[in-house]
XYZ file of C-alpha atoms in Angstrom:
243
model
C 0.232 -0.042 0.225
C 1.606 3.340 -1.004
C 1.158 6.090 1.851
C 2.687 9.383 2.065
C 3.426 11.307 4.921
C 0.386 13.482 4.567
C -2.349 11.608 3.228
C -3.535 8.163 2.649
C -5.223 7.220 -0.540
C -8.941 6.100 0.020
C -8.314 2.278 -0.518
C -5.439 2.174 1.940
C -7.660 3.799 4.378
C -10.268 1.523 3.691
C -7.829 -1.469 4.120
C -6.169 -0.339 7.307
C -9.731 -0.018 8.810
C -10.166 -3.745 7.346
C -6.983 -5.096 9.416
C -8.214 -3.529 12.522
C -11.618 -4.817 11.851
C -12.968 -1.694 12.583
C -16.615 -1.905 10.972
C -17.135 -5.516 11.204
C -20.856 -6.729 12.076
C -21.040 -7.268 15.566
C -22.566 -10.927 15.134
C -19.713 -11.711 13.135
C -18.149 -14.829 14.788
C -14.498 -13.871 13.488
C -14.662 -10.062 14.814
C -13.025 -11.038 18.247
C -10.706 -13.731 17.299
C -7.942 -11.593 17.805
C -5.687 -14.505 16.122
C -7.434 -14.542 12.934
C -6.470 -11.271 10.868
C -8.446 -10.473 7.954
C -6.374 -11.224 4.623
C -5.243 -7.951 2.720
C -3.268 -7.866 -0.436
C -1.276 -4.878 -1.151
C -2.968 -2.901 -3.860
C -0.960 -1.654 -7.045
C -0.397 2.031 -7.485
C -2.414 1.862 -10.812
C -5.799 -0.034 -10.591
C -7.878 -0.878 -14.004
C -9.609 -3.610 -12.614
C -10.655 -5.744 -9.683
C -11.084 -9.422 -9.031
C -13.089 -10.255 -6.529
C -12.902 -13.902 -5.210
C -15.265 -15.335 -2.263
C -13.007 -16.250 0.652
C -8.908 -16.682 1.764
C -8.764 -20.063 3.055
C -6.607 -21.421 6.465
C -4.740 -23.403 4.012
C -3.638 -20.299 2.209
C -2.881 -19.033 5.325
C 1.325 -20.167 5.668
C 1.966 -18.705 2.316
C 0.272 -15.275 3.319
C 1.988 -14.949 6.739
C 5.292 -15.958 5.229
C 4.884 -13.114 2.465
C 3.522 -10.651 4.657
C 6.584 -10.757 7.234
C 9.596 -11.020 4.573
C 8.469 -8.816 1.568
C 7.875 -5.538 0.371
C 4.159 -4.602 -0.239
C 5.363 -4.925 -4.167
C 6.756 -8.590 -3.774
C 4.198 -9.351 -1.116
C 1.572 -8.601 -4.126
C 3.299 -10.484 -6.868
C 3.847 -13.921 -4.446
C 0.233 -13.734 -3.145
C -1.357 -13.302 -6.546
C 1.095 -15.942 -8.172
C 0.059 -18.118 -4.973
C -3.803 -18.345 -5.268
C -6.687 -16.604 -7.511
C -5.085 -14.340 -9.876
C -2.038 -16.552 -10.938
C -5.064 -19.439 -11.202
C -6.889 -17.006 -13.726
C -4.389 -16.692 -15.846
C -4.225 -20.470 -16.207
C -7.744 -20.755 -16.540
C -7.735 -17.969 -19.463
C -4.937 -19.344 -21.042
C -6.135 -22.823 -21.059
C -9.273 -21.363 -22.324
C -7.743 -19.732 -25.107
C -5.778 -22.692 -26.105
C -2.609 -20.716 -25.970
C 0.622 -23.460 -26.395
C 2.888 -21.709 -23.974
C 6.054 -23.538 -25.843
C 5.035 -21.090 -28.901
C 6.936 -18.072 -28.525
C 3.956 -15.821 -29.731
C 1.528 -17.323 -27.260
C 4.193 -16.732 -24.421
C 4.340 -13.050 -25.095
C 0.590 -13.108 -25.217
C 0.748 -14.409 -21.359
C 3.376 -12.454 -20.581
C 1.051 -9.263 -21.285
C -1.640 -11.038 -19.257
C 0.547 -11.223 -16.715
C 1.439 -7.969 -16.552
C -1.891 -6.663 -16.452
C -3.005 -9.029 -13.585
C -0.212 -8.541 -11.752
C 0.278 -4.682 -12.013
C -2.911 -3.321 -12.663
C -5.545 -5.459 -10.970
C -6.513 -4.913 -7.359
C -7.431 -8.701 -5.502
C -10.002 -8.813 -2.667
C -12.541 -10.873 -1.328
C -16.252 -10.795 -0.174
C -15.237 -12.485 2.950
C -12.293 -11.088 4.482
C -11.084 -13.613 7.129
C -9.667 -16.988 6.828
C -12.229 -19.787 6.850
C -11.667 -23.875 7.020
C -14.324 -26.118 5.798
C -12.774 -28.988 8.138
C -14.034 -26.626 11.220
C -17.545 -25.723 11.906
C -16.029 -22.573 13.716
C -14.473 -21.217 10.542
C -16.352 -22.322 7.943
C -17.648 -19.968 5.388
C -21.038 -19.036 5.199
C -22.736 -16.966 2.847
C -24.998 -14.779 5.211
C -21.546 -13.546 7.001
C -19.770 -13.014 3.531
C -22.919 -10.851 2.169
C -22.338 -8.857 5.518
C -18.784 -8.515 4.958
C -19.143 -7.467 1.256
C -21.386 -4.954 2.542
C -19.192 -3.531 5.222
C -16.066 -3.065 3.191
C -16.891 -4.067 -0.800
C -17.967 -0.793 -1.620
C -15.629 1.146 -0.038
C -12.732 -0.768 -1.590
C -14.416 -0.021 -5.242
C -14.952 2.947 -4.520
C -11.180 3.754 -3.541
C -10.292 2.264 -6.888
C -11.015 5.588 -9.301
C -10.341 4.376 -12.126
C -11.235 1.007 -12.659
C -13.298 -0.084 -15.772
C -14.139 -3.496 -14.889
C -14.995 -6.072 -11.825
C -14.007 -9.930 -12.171
C -16.518 -11.477 -9.800
C -15.272 -15.166 -9.407
C -17.670 -17.994 -7.880
C -19.671 -20.437 -8.185
C -22.940 -20.913 -10.697
C -24.733 -18.043 -8.678
C -22.994 -14.681 -7.746
C -25.251 -11.875 -6.157
C -22.867 -9.632 -4.913
C -23.713 -7.006 -7.232
C -26.471 -4.567 -8.132
C -27.274 -1.651 -10.546
C -30.869 -0.886 -9.295
C -29.331 0.473 -6.160
C -32.737 -1.116 -4.548
C -31.003 -4.523 -3.336
C -29.813 -2.919 0.450
C -27.700 -6.665 0.797
C -25.978 -6.094 -2.383
C -23.261 -3.719 -3.795
C -23.977 -1.251 -6.213
C -21.688 -0.830 -8.679
C -21.495 2.373 -10.880
C -23.149 1.646 -14.614
C -20.031 2.536 -16.504
C -18.260 -0.383 -14.302
C -18.710 -3.875 -16.294
C -19.144 -6.737 -13.908
C -17.861 -9.738 -15.556
C -18.691 -12.849 -13.592
C -16.864 -15.897 -14.029
C -16.345 -19.534 -12.541
C -14.224 -19.797 -9.677
C -10.348 -21.187 -11.028
C -10.819 -24.196 -8.915
C -9.347 -27.222 -11.251
C -12.911 -28.847 -10.155
C -14.338 -26.104 -12.284
C -12.189 -26.947 -15.389
C -14.675 -28.292 -17.452
C -17.199 -25.388 -16.898
C -14.401 -23.232 -18.126
C -13.776 -25.019 -21.017
C -16.723 -26.540 -22.085
C -19.634 -23.959 -21.007
C -20.953 -21.545 -23.893
C -21.215 -19.150 -21.002
C -18.019 -18.956 -20.286
C -17.123 -18.141 -23.803
C -19.221 -14.979 -23.312
C -17.964 -14.119 -20.440
C -14.235 -14.510 -22.092
C -15.191 -12.377 -24.924
C -16.692 -9.715 -22.565
C -13.413 -9.656 -20.881
C -11.336 -9.381 -24.179
C -13.214 -6.251 -25.300
C -12.944 -4.166 -22.113
C -9.462 -4.423 -23.083
C -9.071 -3.873 -26.225
C -7.073 -0.677 -25.937
C -5.264 -1.376 -23.255
C -1.477 -1.590 -24.080
C -0.938 -4.171 -21.289
C -3.609 -6.563 -22.917
C -3.738 -5.422 -26.465
C -2.926 -8.739 -28.206
C -2.896 -11.121 -25.421
C -6.257 -12.054 -25.854
C -6.234 -12.189 -29.488
C -6.378 -15.388 -31.022
C -4.186 -16.546 -34.100
C -3.013 -13.893 -36.550
C -4.611 -10.930 -34.397
C -8.173 -12.145 -34.512
C -10.371 -12.502 -31.314
């Protein structure tokens, strides 16, 4: 997080508040667990997109703690991205577009895609604290996650002043965002920001990524969002510049 001597930027102020659990709902069972801190990944300086995934897990916690302890913020972001969702998303898109990463042309495309996601994209979670499917006390619960998102996610998105689109990763249902402003438990997103809903990057969803027509339509939208972006232009093009 980039912090000046005289001013803390809006997103950074929000992330400091997240780390301190300042606005967490009083009935959230994770709020008073002092040993379990929310997962906060340092954002890049220039943010053009936001990736929102569901929840960090305790299985990822050793990597998170190590990166937090030993690396400066830019390196920490890259290590954490590579170890989890952003890196997996790049792999799924590469597989979906049938890139041959032993080929120099496809390697160049993947390099551009890497550059965009690692250097221009902010990654966050709907549920901030680490969860554990093996422990009932730490299991992911949709109601808690939606309260957590309602508490923090709007401020995070508002703090990313120049974003053009959001990638929402989950299962088959993603009811995190709302265009109307009429659903109080959802996050209202400005109409000029596209919300692209994609399947979770888990290997268990590979058949959905590679065999579902809707996935094709969503990747097309992701490509169109970046037609004029210098980091992604050509990265998501097909052979001989076709999309």
